[in-house]
CSV table of C-alpha atoms in Angstrom, one decimal:
chain,number,residue,atom,x,y,z
A,1,MET,CA,97.3,60.6,131.6
A,2,LYS,CA,97.5,63.5,129.2
A,3,LEU,CA,94.3,65.3,129.0
A,4,GLN,CA,92.9,66.3,125.6
A,5,ARG,CA,93.0,70.1,125.0
A,6,LYS,CA,89.8,71.7,123.8
A,7,ASN,CA,89.9,73.4,120.4
A,8,GLY,CA,88.2,75.8,120.4
A,9,LEU,CA,91.7,95.5,132.8
A,10,ARG,CA,95.6,101.0,133.1
A,11,ALA,CA,92.9,101.3,135.8
A,12,THR,CA,93.3,103.3,138.9
A,13,ALA,CA,91.8,102.2,142.2
A,14,LEU,CA,88.2,102.9,141.8
A,15,GLY,CA,87.1,102.2,145.3
A,16,ALA,CA,87.8,99.1,147.3
A,17,LEU,CA,88.7,96.0,145.2
A,18,ALA,CA,87.1,93.4,147.5
A,19,VAL,CA,85.6,90.9,145.3
A,20,THR,CA,83.5,89.1,147.9
A,21,GLY,CA,80.2,90.5,148.9
A,22,ALA,CA,77.6,92.4,147.1
A,23,LEU,CA,77.9,95.7,145.5
A,24,VAL,CA,74.9,97.7,146.7
A,25,LEU,CA,74.7,101.3,145.8
A,26,THR,CA,71.8,103.3,147.0
A,27,ALA,CA,70.5,105.9,144.5
A,28,CYS,CA,70.6,109.4,145.9
A,29,GLY,CA,67.6,111.4,145.2
A,30,SER,CA,69.0,114.8,146.0
A,31,ASP,CA,69.1,117.6,143.4
A,32,ASP,CA,72.8,117.8,143.8
A,33,ASN,CA,73.3,114.3,142.4
A,34,THR,CA,70.7,113.5,139.9
A,35,ASN,CA,68.0,115.1,137.9
A,36,GLY,CA,67.0,111.6,136.6
A,37,THR,CA,63.9,109.7,137.2
A,38,GLY,CA,62.8,106.1,137.3
A,39,ASP,CA,59.7,106.9,135.3
A,40,GLY,CA,59.4,105.2,132.0
A,41,GLY,CA,61.0,106.8,129.0
A,42,LYS,CA,62.5,109.8,130.8
A,43,THR,CA,66.2,110.6,130.4
A,44,SER,CA,68.6,112.0,133.0
A,45,ALA,CA,69.5,115.7,132.4
A,46,ALA,CA,73.0,114.8,133.5
A,47,SER,CA,73.5,112.0,131.0
A,48,ASN,CA,72.0,110.1,128.1
A,49,ILE,CA,70.8,107.3,130.3
A,50,LYS,CA,67.2,106.3,129.6
A,51,CYS,CA,65.5,104.8,132.6
A,52,ASP,CA,62.6,103.4,130.4
A,53,GLY,CA,60.3,102.1,133.1
A,54,ALA,CA,63.1,100.7,135.3
A,55,LYS,CA,62.2,100.3,138.9
A,56,GLY,CA,62.8,98.4,142.1
A,57,LYS,CA,65.7,96.1,142.8
A,58,LEU,CA,67.7,94.1,140.2
A,59,LEU,CA,69.9,91.3,141.4
A,60,ALA,CA,72.9,90.2,139.3
A,61,SER,CA,76.1,88.3,140.0
A,62,GLY,CA,79.2,86.7,138.5
A,63,SER,CA,82.5,87.6,137.1
A,64,SER,CA,85.0,89.5,139.3
A,65,ALA,CA,86.8,90.6,136.1
A,66,GLN,CA,84.2,93.2,135.3
A,67,LYS,CA,83.8,94.4,139.0
A,68,ASN,CA,85.4,97.8,138.4
A,69,ALA,CA,83.5,98.4,135.3
A,70,MET,CA,80.3,97.3,137.0
A,71,ASP,CA,81.0,99.6,139.9
A,72,LEU,CA,81.1,102.6,137.6
A,73,TRP,CA,78.1,101.6,135.5
A,74,VAL,CA,76.0,101.0,138.6
A,75,LYS,CA,77.0,104.3,140.1
A,76,ASN,CA,76.2,106.3,137.0
A,77,TYR,CA,73.0,104.4,136.2
A,78,MET,CA,71.6,104.7,139.7
A,79,ALA,CA,72.4,108.4,139.8
A,80,ALA,CA,70.4,108.9,136.7
A,81,CYS,CA,67.5,106.5,137.6
A,82,SER,CA,66.2,107.2,141.1
A,83,GLY,CA,64.1,104.5,142.7
A,84,VAL,CA,66.3,101.8,141.1
A,85,GLU,CA,68.7,99.6,143.0
A,86,ILE,CA,71.2,97.4,141.0
A,87,ASN,CA,72.9,94.8,143.2
A,88,TYR,CA,75.8,93.1,141.5
A,89,LYS,CA,77.5,90.4,143.6
A,90,SER,CA,81.1,90.0,142.3
A,91,SER,CA,82.0,86.4,142.9
A,92,SER,CA,83.0,84.3,139.9
A,93,SER,CA,81.8,83.3,136.5
A,94,GLY,CA,80.9,79.9,137.7
A,95,GLU,CA,78.8,81.2,140.6
A,96,GLY,CA,77.1,83.7,138.3
A,97,ILE,CA,76.0,81.1,135.8
A,98,VAL,CA,74.7,78.9,138.6
A,99,ALA,CA,72.7,81.8,140.0
A,100,PHE,CA,71.3,82.5,136.5
A,101,THR,CA,70.3,79.0,135.8
A,102,GLN,CA,68.6,78.8,139.2
A,103,GLY,CA,66.6,81.9,138.4
A,104,THR,CA,67.9,84.0,141.3
A,105,VAL,CA,69.4,86.9,139.2
A,106,GLY,CA,68.2,89.0,136.3
A,107,PHE,CA,71.5,88.6,134.5
A,108,ALA,CA,74.9,87.0,135.2
A,109,GLY,CA,78.4,88.2,134.4
A,110,SER,CA,80.7,85.5,132.9
A,111,ASP,CA,84.2,85.5,131.4
A,112,SER,CA,83.3,82.5,129.3
A,113,ALA,CA,80.3,81.9,127.0
A,114,LEU,CA,77.7,79.5,128.1
A,115,LYS,CA,78.4,75.8,127.3
A,116,PRO,CA,75.8,73.6,125.6
A,117,ASP,CA,74.7,72.0,128.9
A,118,GLU,CA,74.4,75.5,130.5
A,119,VAL,CA,72.2,76.7,127.6
A,120,ALA,CA,70.0,73.6,128.1
A,121,GLU,CA,69.8,74.3,131.8
A,122,SER,CA,68.8,77.9,131.1
A,123,LYS,CA,65.7,76.9,129.2
A,124,LYS,CA,64.1,75.9,132.5
A,125,ILE,CA,64.3,79.5,133.6
A,126,CYS,CA,63.9,81.3,130.3
A,127,LYS,CA,60.8,79.3,129.6
A,128,SER,CA,60.0,80.4,126.0
A,129,GLY,CA,63.7,81.0,125.2
A,130,GLN,CA,67.3,80.4,126.4
A,131,GLY,CA,70.3,82.0,127.8
A,132,ILE,CA,72.4,84.1,125.4
A,133,ASN,CA,75.8,85.8,125.7
A,134,LEU,CA,76.2,89.5,125.3
A,135,PRO,CA,79.8,90.7,125.1
A,136,MET,CA,80.1,93.8,127.3
A,137,VAL,CA,83.6,94.1,128.8
A,138,GLY,CA,87.0,93.4,127.3
A,139,GLY,CA,90.5,93.5,128.7
A,140,PRO,CA,93.9,91.9,129.3
A,141,ILE,CA,94.6,89.1,131.8
A,142,ALA,CA,97.8,90.3,133.4
A,143,ILE,CA,100.5,87.9,134.7
A,144,GLY,CA,101.6,89.7,137.8
A,145,TYR,CA,104.8,88.9,139.8
A,146,ASN,CA,106.7,89.9,142.9
A,147,LEU,CA,110.4,89.9,142.3
A,148,PRO,CA,112.1,93.0,143.8
A,149,GLY,CA,114.9,94.4,141.6
A,150,VAL,CA,113.6,92.7,138.5
A,151,ASP,CA,111.8,95.1,136.2
A,152,GLY,CA,110.4,94.4,132.7
A,153,LEU,CA,110.2,90.6,133.0
A,154,THR,CA,109.5,88.9,129.7
A,155,LEU,CA,108.0,85.4,129.4
A,156,ASP,CA,106.6,83.4,126.5
A,157,ALA,CA,103.7,81.0,126.5
A,158,ALA,CA,105.8,77.8,127.0
A,159,THR,CA,107.5,79.3,130.0
A,160,ILE,CA,104.3,80.5,131.6
A,161,ALA,CA,102.8,77.1,131.0
A,162,LYS,CA,105.8,75.4,132.7
A,163,ILE,CA,105.7,77.7,135.6
A,164,PHE,CA,102.0,77.2,136.3
A,165,ASN,CA,102.4,73.4,135.6
A,166,ASN,CA,105.1,73.2,138.3
A,167,LYS,CA,107.8,72.3,135.7
A,168,ILE,CA,109.8,75.5,136.3
A,169,THR,CA,110.2,76.2,140.0
A,170,LYS,CA,113.1,78.7,140.3
A,171,TRP,CA,113.3,82.2,139.0
A,172,ASN,CA,116.8,81.8,137.6
A,173,ASP,CA,115.7,78.8,135.5
A,174,PRO,CA,117.6,78.8,132.1
A,175,ALA,CA,114.3,79.2,130.2
A,176,ILE,CA,113.5,82.4,132.1
A,177,ALA,CA,117.1,83.6,131.9
A,178,GLU,CA,117.1,83.2,128.1
A,179,LEU,CA,114.1,85.5,127.7
A,180,ASN,CA,115.6,88.1,130.1
A,181,LYS,CA,119.3,88.4,129.2
A,182,GLY,CA,121.1,90.9,131.2
A,183,LYS,CA,118.7,90.7,134.2
A,184,ASP,CA,119.9,89.5,137.6
A,185,LEU,CA,117.4,86.7,138.3
A,186,PRO,CA,117.5,85.4,141.9
A,187,ASP,CA,117.9,81.7,142.8
A,188,LYS,CA,114.5,81.9,144.5
A,189,ALA,CA,111.6,79.5,144.5
A,190,ILE,CA,108.6,80.5,142.4
A,191,GLN,CA,105.3,80.7,144.3
A,192,ALA,CA,102.6,80.3,141.7
A,193,PHE,CA,99.0,81.3,142.7
A,194,HIS,CA,95.8,80.4,140.9
A,195,ARG,CA,92.0,80.8,141.5
A,196,SER,CA,90.5,78.5,144.0
A,197,GLU,CA,87.0,78.6,142.6
A,198,ASP,CA,85.6,78.0,139.1
A,199,SER,CA,86.7,81.1,137.1
A,200,GLY,CA,86.3,82.4,133.6
A,201,THR,CA,89.7,84.1,134.0
A,202,THR,CA,91.2,80.7,134.6
A,203,GLN,CA,89.5,79.3,131.5
A,204,ASN,CA,90.7,82.1,129.3
A,205,LEU,CA,94.3,81.7,130.5
A,206,GLY,CA,93.9,78.0,129.7
A,207,LYS,CA,92.6,78.8,126.2
A,208,TYR,CA,95.7,81.0,125.6
A,209,LEU,CA,98.1,78.3,126.9
A,210,GLY,CA,96.3,75.6,125.0
A,211,ALA,CA,96.5,77.5,121.8
A,212,THR,CA,100.2,78.5,122.1
A,213,ALA,CA,101.9,76.0,124.3
A,214,GLU,CA,100.0,72.7,123.8
A,215,ALA,CA,103.1,70.5,124.6
A,216,ASP,CA,103.6,72.2,128.0
A,217,TRP,CA,99.9,72.7,128.9
A,218,PRO,CA,98.1,69.4,128.2
A,219,TYR,CA,94.9,70.4,129.8
A,220,GLU,CA,91.3,71.1,128.7
A,221,ALA,CA,90.4,74.8,129.1
A,222,GLU,CA,87.9,74.7,131.9
A,223,LYS,CA,86.9,77.1,134.7
A,224,LYS,CA,88.4,74.8,137.3
A,225,TRP,CA,92.2,75.0,137.8
A,226,PRO,CA,93.6,71.9,136.2
A,227,ALA,CA,97.3,71.7,137.0
A,228,PRO,CA,99.1,70.2,140.0
A,229,GLY,CA,100.9,72.2,142.6
A,230,GLY,CA,100.7,75.9,143.2
A,231,GLN,CA,98.6,77.7,145.7
A,232,ALA,CA,95.0,78.8,145.5
A,233,ALA,CA,93.3,82.1,146.4
A,234,SER,CA,89.7,83.3,146.1
A,235,GLY,CA,88.9,85.7,143.3
A,236,SER,CA,91.1,87.9,141.3
A,237,SER,CA,91.5,90.1,144.3
A,238,GLY,CA,92.7,87.2,146.4
A,239,VAL,CA,95.3,86.1,143.9
A,240,ALA,CA,96.5,89.7,143.4
A,241,ALA,CA,96.7,90.2,147.2
A,242,GLN,CA,98.9,87.1,147.5
A,243,VAL,CA,101.2,88.1,144.7
A,244,LYS,CA,101.5,91.6,146.3
A,245,GLN,CA,102.5,90.1,149.7
A,246,VAL,CA,104.6,87.1,148.8
A,247,GLU,CA,108.1,87.6,147.4
A,248,GLY,CA,108.8,85.3,144.5
A,249,ALA,CA,105.1,85.0,143.7
A,250,ILE,CA,103.4,85.0,140.3
A,251,GLY,CA,99.7,84.9,139.4
A,252,TYR,CA,97.1,85.9,136.9
A,253,PHE,CA,94.3,88.5,137.2
A,254,GLU,CA,92.7,91.4,135.3
A,255,LEU,CA,94.9,94.4,134.7
A,256,SER,CA,93.0,96.7,137.0
A,257,TYR,CA,94.0,94.6,140.0
A,258,ALA,CA,97.7,94.9,139.0
A,259,THR,CA,97.5,98.7,138.4
A,260,SER,CA,95.6,99.5,141.6
A,261,GLN,CA,98.1,97.6,143.7
A,262,SER,CA,101.2,98.5,141.8
A,263,ILE,CA,102.0,94.9,140.9
A,264,PRO,CA,104.5,94.6,138.0
A,265,THR,CA,103.2,92.6,135.0
A,266,VAL,CA,104.9,90.3,132.6
A,267,ASP,CA,105.6,91.3,129.0
A,268,ILE,CA,104.6,88.5,126.6
A,269,ASN,CA,106.9,87.3,123.9
A,270,THR,CA,104.4,86.3,121.2
A,271,GLY,CA,106.8,86.1,118.3
A,272,ALA,CA,106.0,89.7,117.3
A,273,ALA,CA,108.7,92.3,116.7
A,274,ALA,CA,108.9,93.0,120.4
A,275,PRO,CA,107.4,91.6,123.6
A,276,VAL,CA,103.9,93.0,124.3
A,277,LYS,CA,102.9,94.7,127.5
A,278,ALA,CA,99.7,94.1,129.2
A,279,THR,CA,97.8,97.3,128.5
A,280,SER,CA,94.2,98.1,127.5
A,281,GLU,CA,95.3,99.5,124.2
A,282,ASN,CA,97.2,96.3,123.4
A,283,ALA,CA,94.3,94.1,124.5
A,284,SER,CA,92.0,96.1,122.2
A,285,LYS,CA,94.2,95.2,119.2
A,286,ALA,CA,93.6,91.5,119.9
A,287,ILE,CA,89.9,91.8,120.8
A,288,ALA,CA,89.2,93.9,117.6
A,289,ALA,CA,90.0,90.8,115.6
A,290,ALA,CA,87.3,88.7,117.4
A,291,LYS,CA,84.5,87.1,115.4
A,292,VAL,CA,81.0,86.2,116.5
A,293,LYS,CA,80.7,82.4,116.7
A,294,GLY,CA,77.3,82.4,118.4
A,295,THR,CA,74.1,81.8,116.4
A,296,GLY,CA,70.8,83.6,116.4
A,297,LYS,CA,70.8,86.2,119.1
A,298,ASP,CA,73.8,84.7,120.9
A,299,LEU,CA,76.9,86.8,120.4
A,300,ALA,CA,79.6,84.6,121.8
A,301,LEU,CA,83.0,85.6,120.4
A,302,GLU,CA,86.0,83.7,119.1
A,303,LEU,CA,89.3,85.2,120.1
A,304,ASP,CA,92.7,84.6,118.5
A,305,TYR,CA,94.8,83.7,121.5
A,306,ALA,CA,97.7,82.8,119.2
A,307,THR,CA,98.0,86.2,117.6
A,308,LYS,CA,101.5,87.4,116.6
A,309,ALA,CA,100.4,90.8,115.5
A,310,ASP,CA,102.7,93.6,116.7
A,311,GLY,CA,101.4,95.2,119.8
A,312,ALA,CA,98.5,92.7,120.2
A,313,TYR,CA,98.4,91.4,123.8
A,314,PRO,CA,97.2,87.8,123.5
A,315,ILE,CA,96.0,86.9,127.0
A,316,VAL,CA,92.6,88.6,126.9
A,317,LEU,CA,89.1,87.9,128.0
A,318,VAL,CA,85.7,89.2,127.1
A,319,THR,CA,83.1,89.3,129.8
A,320,TYR,CA,79.5,88.5,128.8
A,321,GLU,CA,76.3,89.6,130.4
A,322,VAL,CA,74.1,86.4,130.3
A,323,VAL,CA,70.4,87.0,129.8
A,324,CYS,CA,67.3,85.2,128.5
A,325,ASP,CA,66.6,86.1,124.8
A,326,THR,CA,62.9,85.6,125.7
A,327,GLY,CA,61.1,84.6,128.9
A,328,ASN,CA,62.9,87.2,131.1
A,329,LYS,CA,61.1,87.9,134.4
A,330,GLY,CA,58.4,90.6,133.9
A,331,ASP,CA,59.2,92.4,137.1
A,332,THR,CA,62.8,93.0,136.1
A,333,LEU,CA,62.8,93.0,132.3
A,334,ASP,CA,62.5,96.8,131.9
A,335,THR,CA,65.4,97.3,134.3
A,336,VAL,CA,67.6,94.7,132.7
A,337,LYS,CA,67.0,96.3,129.2
A,338,SER,CA,67.5,99.8,130.5
A,339,PHE,CA,70.7,99.0,132.4
A,340,LEU,CA,72.2,96.9,129.6
A,341,THR,CA,71.2,99.6,127.0
A,342,TYR,CA,73.3,102.0,129.0
A,343,THR,CA,76.3,99.7,129.4
A,344,ALA,CA,76.4,99.0,125.7
A,345,SER,CA,75.9,102.7,124.8
A,346,ASP,CA,78.7,104.9,123.6
A,347,GLU,CA,78.6,106.6,127.0
A,348,GLY,CA,78.8,103.3,128.9
A,349,GLN,CA,81.6,102.0,126.7
A,350,LYS,CA,83.6,105.2,127.2
A,351,VAL,CA,83.6,104.5,130.9
A,352,LEU,CA,85.5,101.4,130.0
A,353,SER,CA,88.2,103.3,128.1
A,354,ASP,CA,88.5,105.8,130.9
A,355,ALA,CA,88.9,103.0,133.5
A,356,GLY,CA,91.5,101.0,131.5
A,357,TYR,CA,89.3,98.3,130.1
A,358,ALA,CA,88.9,97.5,126.4
A,359,PRO,CA,85.6,98.6,124.9
A,360,ILE,CA,83.8,96.0,122.7
A,361,PRO,CA,84.5,96.6,119.0
A,362,ALA,CA,81.9,98.9,117.4
A,363,GLU,CA,80.6,96.4,114.9
A,364,ILE,CA,80.0,93.8,117.5
A,365,ASN,CA,78.6,96.3,120.0
A,366,ALA,CA,76.0,97.4,117.5
A,367,LYS,CA,74.7,93.9,117.5
A,368,VAL,CA,74.6,93.9,121.3
A,369,ARG,CA,72.5,97.0,121.3
A,370,GLU,CA,70.1,95.5,118.8
A,371,THR,CA,69.8,92.3,120.8
A,372,VAL,CA,69.2,94.1,124.1
A,373,ALA,CA,66.4,96.2,122.5
A,374,GLY,CA,64.7,92.9,121.5
A,375,LEU,CA,64.8,91.2,124.9
A,376,SER,CA,61.4,90.1,126.1
């Protein structure tokens, strides 16, 4: 039965890309590393990070898409604010939301905004308020492939949909050949890999395919992989590892995983003047057109997955930090506000550019800063 469709990161290897397990960085108190302090209101001499009463341990978890950005943010923040430990467990958006609604983390990372039922569930934890979405990290979802001898592969939405829907199973299929004239495509089976767990990356890919190839992707855009066939792997790192190892493989993951492992990525034929490469700059062009669709303090964004603007890479995601607007835990509130104030600052967002992610557009980011300042 045909299911109804919902309407609706150039990084270098920044340390190990293992997605499982917790990121636990211990702040070093030596004079060589930091002149910062965890005392309220003081600012590190080495940066503009304000510790503002932050102290103790802050647990967070969720999206693996933002892992490399979070690695940098946590390292910089903890170097500035001694006595503070930020523990971000990189798992998946789905697991992050569950941890948040169960009250076991101070904030969650998610590649998809909270759904109505998740907002309702959050009210049990936020008590006097509810969970809200704060856009903090942007970037492209790359389609990586392993096809020795084939460089600069171009695909369009319909072909990508058919590949992941098990309708195109050979690399020399006429539909692929038509988009790659002059290239020697092998008569080789396609090995398509997808995420095994609930994933915001999966959901954003589904939103793109649903908006641009509805006839070939008749699925609702959800975190759980919907199509038959293919092979599953855990986390973006798991999918990337499989594509890296298996000849004939294709999969989807954030750009940083492709760049760090030298996995070639697909150029997307969007109908623009030329196929669009998966780069941070091209993703930024698409994200810059996003509009806030959330209400009140919620800053969930609406992205244009069907863009045909020249140089705008359409398969993008925005990762949110999910927090309570009011009713945050008193023992971690100051740390949450201080840390997110840094990640949303000009300094924190510049880290994204330097690492190959796409910073949140300035107008939207100004609203994020205002909202973080008002968390209670």
